[in-house]
Amino acid sequence: MPLLRMRDATFATETATVGPVSLQLEPGERLTLQCATAEEAAVVALLAAGIAKASGGSVLIDDYDPRVQPVHCKRVTALVPHEPFAIDESEFARYIAYRAALWNVEPARAFAHADLIRGRLRGMHEAFAYPLIGALIGLPRLIILDRPQAVYAPQIRTAVGDIALLSTHTEPAAASAFA
Amino acid sequence: MTARALFGVLQARLYAQRRVVLSTCAGALVAGLIAPASLAGPVLFCSLLGIVLALSQSPGVHPHLDRCEQSAPLFGRELARGKALVPCIAAALTVLVYMTGQLLGGAPIPPLTLLIALGSTVAGTLVALSATMRRGVLRALYVLLAAATSLVAFALVEVGRSVPGALAFCAVVAFLALRQYGETLARYDPI
């Protein structure tokens, strides 16, 4: 059973329509998606994460429709936004505790997991590493990266491990770094 | 929604909005010290502060919290309860601080005044939360509606001489406003 299935998925904004996007992602698989614009990449990432609801076509996450079962879909996926986080080292523990509370993860386990992932992301800037760590402590089965930094591709691939990965890009070089 | 998630949202939002909360509390203390003892002061002034506190929770003010909450496995109504609790607690705090200012200034505080001030402030704050999810004219209308809620509660006490009526009005408005906010959050697309 595919973990993510998008069939002619579109999202209509006030000015333009994004899509149609069709793709299928199996558990453990990695997929990079080359988009024409930054807006398109962000919208596709939000659709795949079940955060935005498709205006047309269908998006199924673990065979569930985010329009009907948003909570189940959000347990399966985790989105790492493109924008860097404006939090520093002093607020890291607070951020992990907050994420653990929202995803109902045991605090001690969340902190241990966060430390483990942090070790794997050594050399990566905190502003980009923290959201990925936060996303991974919820134990998702699918990670969605919205325009990740190509320079950190090796660390990100190591941290994500066997979890299915979908990344959106606007530059071919960045897409090939995650392929 | 688990109690942990509820307190997680509460703690994170209060920490992120600590400057606004402290500023409104300071404003309430000063106003409580200098204002004459009346019902109008706490009801109208604290409702205004409640609206400010609700609007400071608008999407984009704390983007990392918004993104976490949008991707968290929570229903819209659950998230609404967590997010609504934050400005309600802060607004209730401004009422208590205002009353402390009145006490320090030597004015008596009838318990009913405190009750009505709390009720109207919380109801107005909950109505103002719906303004955070809208733009332009609709946003302004919700802010006006929030201000009107406090005015109606005040009028019910001062003109209608009905304290239970004012409290019942605040309870009904607060309930409907919270439901409306939950439905708006459930339908909200962050694009």
PDB file of N, CA, C and O in Angstrom, chain A residues 18-66:
ATOM      1  N   VAL A  18      -2.033  25.745  -8.460  1.00  0.00           N
ATOM      2  CA  VAL A  18      -0.836  24.902  -8.384  1.00  0.00           C
ATOM      3  C   VAL A  18      -1.231  23.478  -8.763  1.00  0.00           C
ATOM      4  O   VAL A  18      -2.253  22.980  -8.313  1.00  0.00           O
ATOM      5  N   GLY A  19      -0.418  22.858  -9.591  1.00  0.00           N
ATOM      6  CA  GLY A  19      -0.690  21.486 -10.018  1.00  0.00           C
ATOM      7  C   GLY A  19      -1.243  21.455 -11.435  1.00  0.00           C
ATOM      8  O   GLY A  19      -1.197  22.477 -12.124  1.00  0.00           O
ATOM      9  N   PRO A  20      -1.730  20.335 -11.877  1.00  0.00           N
ATOM     10  CA  PRO A  20      -1.951  19.096 -11.150  1.00  0.00           C
ATOM     11  C   PRO A  20      -0.655  18.314 -10.880  1.00  0.00           C
ATOM     12  O   PRO A  20       0.259  18.317 -11.694  1.00  0.00           O
ATOM     13  N   VAL A  21      -0.631  17.676  -9.704  1.00  0.00           N
ATOM     14  CA  VAL A  21       0.524  16.877  -9.299  1.00  0.00           C
ATOM     15  C   VAL A  21       0.068  15.435  -9.113  1.00  0.00           C
ATOM     16  O   VAL A  21      -0.934  15.180  -8.452  1.00  0.00           O
ATOM     17  N   SER A  22       0.806  14.511  -9.729  1.00  0.00           N
ATOM     18  CA  SER A  22       0.519  13.086  -9.539  1.00  0.00           C
ATOM     19  C   SER A  22       1.807  12.387  -9.124  1.00  0.00           C
ATOM     20  O   SER A  22       2.842  12.574  -9.783  1.00  0.00           O
ATOM     21  N   LEU A  23       1.747  11.668  -8.050  1.00  0.00           N
ATOM     22  CA  LEU A  23       2.920  10.901  -7.618  1.00  0.00           C
ATOM     23  C   LEU A  23       2.497   9.797  -6.660  1.00  0.00           C
ATOM     24  O   LEU A  23       1.384   9.813  -6.127  1.00  0.00           O
ATOM     25  N   GLN A  24       3.381   8.863  -6.469  1.00  0.00           N
ATOM     26  CA  GLN A  24       3.129   7.768  -5.538  1.00  0.00           C
ATOM     27  C   GLN A  24       4.415   7.458  -4.787  1.00  0.00           C
ATOM     28  O   GLN A  24       5.489   7.421  -5.401  1.00  0.00           O
ATOM     29  N   LEU A  25       4.303   7.278  -3.490  1.00  0.00           N
ATOM     30  CA  LEU A  25       5.491   7.032  -2.673  1.00  0.00           C
ATOM     31  C   LEU A  25       5.235   5.838  -1.766  1.00  0.00           C
ATOM     32  O   LEU A  25       4.262   5.814  -1.010  1.00  0.00           O
ATOM     33  N   GLU A  26       6.105   4.852  -1.864  1.00  0.00           N
ATOM     34  CA  GLU A  26       5.974   3.640  -1.046  1.00  0.00           C
ATOM     35  C   GLU A  26       6.751   3.825   0.266  1.00  0.00           C
ATOM     36  O   GLU A  26       7.641   4.672   0.331  1.00  0.00           O
ATOM     37  N   PRO A  27       6.452   3.015   1.295  1.00  0.00           N
ATOM     38  CA  PRO A  27       7.205   3.127   2.558  1.00  0.00           C
ATOM     39  C   PRO A  27       8.704   2.950   2.323  1.00  0.00           C
ATOM     40  O   PRO A  27       9.126   2.048   1.595  1.00  0.00           O
ATOM     41  N   GLY A  28       9.487   3.820   2.912  1.00  0.00           N
ATOM     42  CA  GLY A  28      10.941   3.733   2.801  1.00  0.00           C
ATOM     43  C   GLY A  28      11.516   4.337   1.530  1.00  0.00           C
ATOM     44  O   GLY A  28      12.737   4.466   1.391  1.00  0.00           O
ATOM     45  N   GLU A  29      10.653   4.733   0.609  1.00  0.00           N
ATOM     46  CA  GLU A  29      11.113   5.257  -0.672  1.00  0.00           C
ATOM     47  C   GLU A  29      11.494   6.744  -0.557  1.00  0.00           C
ATOM     48  O   GLU A  29      10.997   7.439   0.326  1.00  0.00           O
ATOM     49  N   ARG A  30      12.337   7.210  -1.490  1.00  0.00           N
ATOM     50  CA  ARG A  30      12.695   8.636  -1.528  1.00  0.00           C
ATOM     51  C   ARG A  30      12.316   9.206  -2.877  1.00  0.00           C
ATOM     52  O   ARG A  30      12.550   8.576  -3.906  1.00  0.00           O
ATOM     53  N   LEU A  31      11.754  10.389  -2.837  1.00  0.00           N
ATOM     54  CA  LEU A  31      11.308  11.006  -4.082  1.00  0.00           C
ATOM     55  C   LEU A  31      11.608  12.498  -4.032  1.00  0.00           C
ATOM     56  O   LEU A  31      11.349  13.154  -3.025  1.00  0.00           O
ATOM     57  N   THR A  32      12.167  13.005  -5.117  1.00  0.00           N
ATOM     58  CA  THR A  32      12.383  14.452  -5.201  1.00  0.00           C
ATOM     59  C   THR A  32      11.450  15.000  -6.265  1.00  0.00           C
ATOM     60  O   THR A  32      11.225  14.355  -7.290  1.00  0.00           O
ATOM     61  N   LEU A  33      10.912  16.165  -6.014  1.00  0.00           N
ATOM     62  CA  LEU A  33       9.953  16.761  -6.936  1.00  0.00           C
ATOM     63  C   LEU A  33      10.458  18.134  -7.351  1.00  0.00           C
ATOM     64  O   LEU A  33      10.623  19.021  -6.502  1.00  0.00           O
ATOM     65  N   GLN A  34      10.709  18.266  -8.642  1.00  0.00           N
ATOM     66  CA  GLN A  34      11.191  19.543  -9.175  1.00  0.00           C
ATOM     67  C   GLN A  34       9.986  20.434  -9.476  1.00  0.00           C
ATOM     68  O   GLN A  34       9.096  20.041 -10.232  1.00  0.00           O
ATOM     69  N   CYS A  35       9.940  21.618  -8.863  1.00  0.00           N
ATOM     70  CA  CYS A  35       8.803  22.536  -9.066  1.00  0.00           C
ATOM     71  C   CYS A  35       9.283  23.790  -9.790  1.00  0.00           C
ATOM     72  O   CYS A  35      10.458  24.159  -9.719  1.00  0.00           O
ATOM     73  N   ALA A  36       8.357  24.446 -10.458  1.00  0.00           N
ATOM     74  CA  ALA A  36       8.721  25.625 -11.258  1.00  0.00           C
ATOM     75  C   ALA A  36       8.985  26.842 -10.370  1.00  0.00           C
ATOM     76  O   ALA A  36       9.881  27.642 -10.656  1.00  0.00           O
ATOM     77  N   THR A  37       8.213  26.982  -9.329  1.00  0.00           N
ATOM     78  CA  THR A  37       8.366  28.161  -8.455  1.00  0.00           C
ATOM     79  C   THR A  37       8.419  27.744  -6.989  1.00  0.00           C
ATOM     80  O   THR A  37       8.014  26.632  -6.631  1.00  0.00           O
ATOM     81  N   ALA A  38       8.864  28.698  -6.171  1.00  0.00           N
ATOM     82  CA  ALA A  38       8.944  28.442  -4.731  1.00  0.00           C
ATOM     83  C   ALA A  38       7.538  28.253  -4.145  1.00  0.00           C
ATOM     84  O   ALA A  38       7.330  27.419  -3.256  1.00  0.00           O
ATOM     85  N   GLU A  39       6.577  29.024  -4.659  1.00  0.00           N
ATOM     86  CA  GLU A  39       5.201  28.911  -4.161  1.00  0.00           C
ATOM     87  C   GLU A  39       4.650  27.509  -4.441  1.00  0.00           C
ATOM     88  O   GLU A  39       4.021  26.891  -3.584  1.00  0.00           O
ATOM     89  N   GLU A  40       4.919  27.017  -5.657  1.00  0.00           N
ATOM     90  CA  GLU A  40       4.434  25.683  -6.020  1.00  0.00           C
ATOM     91  C   GLU A  40       5.057  24.621  -5.107  1.00  0.00           C
ATOM     92  O   GLU A  40       4.357  23.723  -4.628  1.00  0.00           O
ATOM     93  N   ALA A  41       6.358  24.764  -4.856  1.00  0.00           N
ATOM     94  CA  ALA A  41       7.047  23.786  -3.996  1.00  0.00           C
ATOM     95  C   ALA A  41       6.445  23.788  -2.589  1.00  0.00           C
ATOM     96  O   ALA A  41       6.221  22.720  -1.998  1.00  0.00           O
ATOM     97  N   ALA A  42       6.156  24.979  -2.071  1.00  0.00           N
ATOM     98  CA  ALA A  42       5.589  25.084  -0.715  1.00  0.00           C
ATOM     99  C   ALA A  42       4.183  24.490  -0.663  1.00  0.00           C
ATOM    100  O   ALA A  42       3.842  23.771   0.288  1.00  0.00           O
ATOM    101  N   VAL A  43       3.384  24.767  -1.697  1.00  0.00           N
ATOM    102  CA  VAL A  43       2.000  24.267  -1.714  1.00  0.00           C
ATOM    103  C   VAL A  43       1.982  22.741  -1.833  1.00  0.00           C
ATOM    104  O   VAL A  43       1.231  22.064  -1.116  1.00  0.00           O
ATOM    105  N   VAL A  44       2.827  22.204  -2.702  1.00  0.00           N
ATOM    106  CA  VAL A  44       2.869  20.743  -2.879  1.00  0.00           C
ATOM    107  C   VAL A  44       3.290  20.069  -1.561  1.00  0.00           C
ATOM    108  O   VAL A  44       2.716  19.048  -1.168  1.00  0.00           O
ATOM    109  N   ALA A  45       4.255  20.683  -0.869  1.00  0.00           N
ATOM    110  CA  ALA A  45       4.697  20.115   0.415  1.00  0.00           C
ATOM    111  C   ALA A  45       3.554  20.125   1.434  1.00  0.00           C
ATOM    112  O   ALA A  45       3.349  19.139   2.155  1.00  0.00           O
ATOM    113  N   LEU A  46       2.802  21.217   1.473  1.00  0.00           N
ATOM    114  CA  LEU A  46       1.675  21.308   2.411  1.00  0.00           C
ATOM    115  C   LEU A  46       0.567  20.317   2.053  1.00  0.00           C
ATOM    116  O   LEU A  46      -0.064  19.730   2.940  1.00  0.00           O
ATOM    117  N   LEU A  47       0.342  20.111   0.757  1.00  0.00           N
ATOM    118  CA  LEU A  47      -0.669  19.134   0.321  1.00  0.00           C
ATOM    119  C   LEU A  47      -0.240  17.721   0.722  1.00  0.00           C
ATOM    120  O   LEU A  47      -1.043  16.936   1.236  1.00  0.00           O
ATOM    121  N   ALA A  48       1.033  17.416   0.477  1.00  0.00           N
ATOM    122  CA  ALA A  48       1.532  16.070   0.769  1.00  0.00           C
ATOM    123  C   ALA A  48       1.541  15.788   2.267  1.00  0.00           C
ATOM    124  O   ALA A  48       1.416  14.639   2.690  1.00  0.00           O
ATOM    125  N   ALA A  49       1.682  16.862   3.069  1.00  0.00           N
ATOM    126  CA  ALA A  49       1.699  16.676   4.528  1.00  0.00           C
ATOM    127  C   ALA A  49       0.293  16.620   5.109  1.00  0.00           C
ATOM    128  O   ALA A  49       0.122  16.392   6.308  1.00  0.00           O
ATOM    129  N   GLY A  50      -0.710  16.874   4.286  1.00  0.00           N
ATOM    130  CA  GLY A  50      -2.101  16.845   4.774  1.00  0.00           C
ATOM    131  C   GLY A  50      -2.474  18.114   5.518  1.00  0.00           C
ATOM    132  O   GLY A  50      -3.508  18.151   6.190  1.00  0.00           O
ATOM    133  N   ILE A  51      -1.670  19.143   5.394  1.00  0.00           N
ATOM    134  CA  ILE A  51      -1.965  20.403   6.099  1.00  0.00           C
ATOM    135  C   ILE A  51      -2.898  21.268   5.249  1.00  0.00           C
ATOM    136  O   ILE A  51      -3.858  21.823   5.758  1.00  0.00           O
ATOM    137  N   ALA A  52      -2.610  21.360   3.949  1.00  0.00           N
ATOM    138  CA  ALA A  52      -3.529  22.056   3.033  1.00  0.00           C
ATOM    139  C   ALA A  52      -4.392  20.997   2.340  1.00  0.00           C
ATOM    140  O   ALA A  52      -3.930  19.877   2.099  1.00  0.00           O
ATOM    141  N   LYS A  53      -5.625  21.368   2.059  1.00  0.00           N
ATOM    142  CA  LYS A  53      -6.553  20.413   1.420  1.00  0.00           C
ATOM    143  C   LYS A  53      -6.628  20.725  -0.070  1.00  0.00           C
ATOM    144  O   LYS A  53      -6.792  21.891  -0.461  1.00  0.00           O
ATOM    145  N   ALA A  54      -6.532  19.678  -0.884  1.00  0.00           N
ATOM    146  CA  ALA A  54      -6.538  19.856  -2.343  1.00  0.00           C
ATOM    147  C   ALA A  54      -7.881  20.418  -2.824  1.00  0.00           C
ATOM    148  O   ALA A  54      -8.935  20.009  -2.342  1.00  0.00           O
ATOM    149  N   SER A  55      -7.800  21.363  -3.782  1.00  0.00           N
ATOM    150  CA  SER A  55      -9.032  21.920  -4.372  1.00  0.00           C
ATOM    151  C   SER A  55      -9.606  20.959  -5.407  1.00  0.00           C
ATOM    152  O   SER A  55     -10.813  20.908  -5.608  1.00  0.00           O
ATOM    153  N   GLY A  56      -8.712  20.224  -6.084  1.00  0.00           N
ATOM    154  CA  GLY A  56      -9.153  19.265  -7.087  1.00  0.00           C
ATOM    155  C   GLY A  56      -8.258  18.041  -7.075  1.00  0.00           C
ATOM    156  O   GLY A  56      -7.161  18.065  -6.513  1.00  0.00           O
ATOM    157  N   GLY A  57      -8.713  16.932  -7.680  1.00  0.00           N
ATOM    158  CA  GLY A  57      -7.931  15.702  -7.661  1.00  0.00           C
ATOM    159  C   GLY A  57      -7.967  15.067  -6.287  1.00  0.00           C
ATOM    160  O   GLY A  57      -8.825  15.406  -5.462  1.00  0.00           O
ATOM    161  N   SER A  58      -7.034  14.168  -6.024  1.00  0.00           N
ATOM    162  CA  SER A  58      -7.056  13.510  -4.707  1.00  0.00           C
ATOM    163  C   SER A  58      -5.668  13.363  -4.117  1.00  0.00           C
ATOM    164  O   SER A  58      -4.682  13.234  -4.837  1.00  0.00           O
ATOM    165  N   VAL A  59      -5.623  13.414  -2.809  1.00  0.00           N
ATOM    166  CA  VAL A  59      -4.399  13.154  -2.040  1.00  0.00           C
ATOM    167  C   VAL A  59      -4.767  12.111  -1.001  1.00  0.00           C
ATOM    168  O   VAL A  59      -5.725  12.313  -0.241  1.00  0.00           O
ATOM    169  N   LEU A  60      -4.058  10.999  -1.015  1.00  0.00           N
ATOM    170  CA  LEU A  60      -4.305   9.967  -0.002  1.00  0.00           C
ATOM    171  C   LEU A  60      -3.004   9.707   0.748  1.00  0.00           C
ATOM    172  O   LEU A  60      -1.970   9.442   0.141  1.00  0.00           O
ATOM    173  N   ILE A  61      -3.083   9.799   2.068  1.00  0.00           N
ATOM    174  CA  ILE A  61      -1.924   9.527   2.913  1.00  0.00           C
ATOM    175  C   ILE A  61      -2.230   8.262   3.700  1.00  0.00           C
ATOM    176  O   ILE A  61      -3.188   8.255   4.485  1.00  0.00           O
ATOM    177  N   ASP A  62      -1.443   7.227   3.447  1.00  0.00           N
ATOM    178  CA  ASP A  62      -1.695   5.934   4.089  1.00  0.00           C
ATOM    179  C   ASP A  62      -3.143   5.487   3.812  1.00  0.00           C
ATOM    180  O   ASP A  62      -3.805   4.918   4.686  1.00  0.00           O
ATOM    181  N   ASP A  63      -3.624   5.793   2.628  1.00  0.00           N
ATOM    182  CA  ASP A  63      -4.983   5.471   2.167  1.00  0.00           C
ATOM    183  C   ASP A  63      -6.084   6.279   2.856  1.00  0.00           C
ATOM    184  O   ASP A  63      -7.250   5.931   2.766  1.00  0.00           O
ATOM    185  N   TYR A  64      -5.715   7.327   3.561  1.00  0.00           N
ATOM    186  CA  TYR A  64      -6.709   8.193   4.205  1.00  0.00           C
ATOM    187  C   TYR A  64      -6.722   9.551   3.513  1.00  0.00           C
ATOM    188  O   TYR A  64      -5.670  10.055   3.099  1.00  0.00           O
ATOM    189  N   ASP A  65      -7.904  10.125   3.405  1.00  0.00           N
ATOM    190  CA  ASP A  65      -8.050  11.438   2.791  1.00  0.00           C
ATOM    191  C   ASP A  65      -7.889  12.516   3.873  1.00  0.00           C
ATOM    192  O   ASP A  65      -8.638  12.506   4.853  1.00  0.00           O
ATOM    193  N   PRO A  66      -6.936  13.434   3.708  1.00  0.00           N
ATOM    194  CA  PRO A  66      -6.738  14.477   4.738  1.00  0.00           C
ATOM    195  C   PRO A  66      -7.973  15.337   4.979  1.00  0.00           C
ATOM    196  O   PRO A  66      -8.119  15.938   6.042  1.00  0.00           O
TER     197      PRO A  66
END
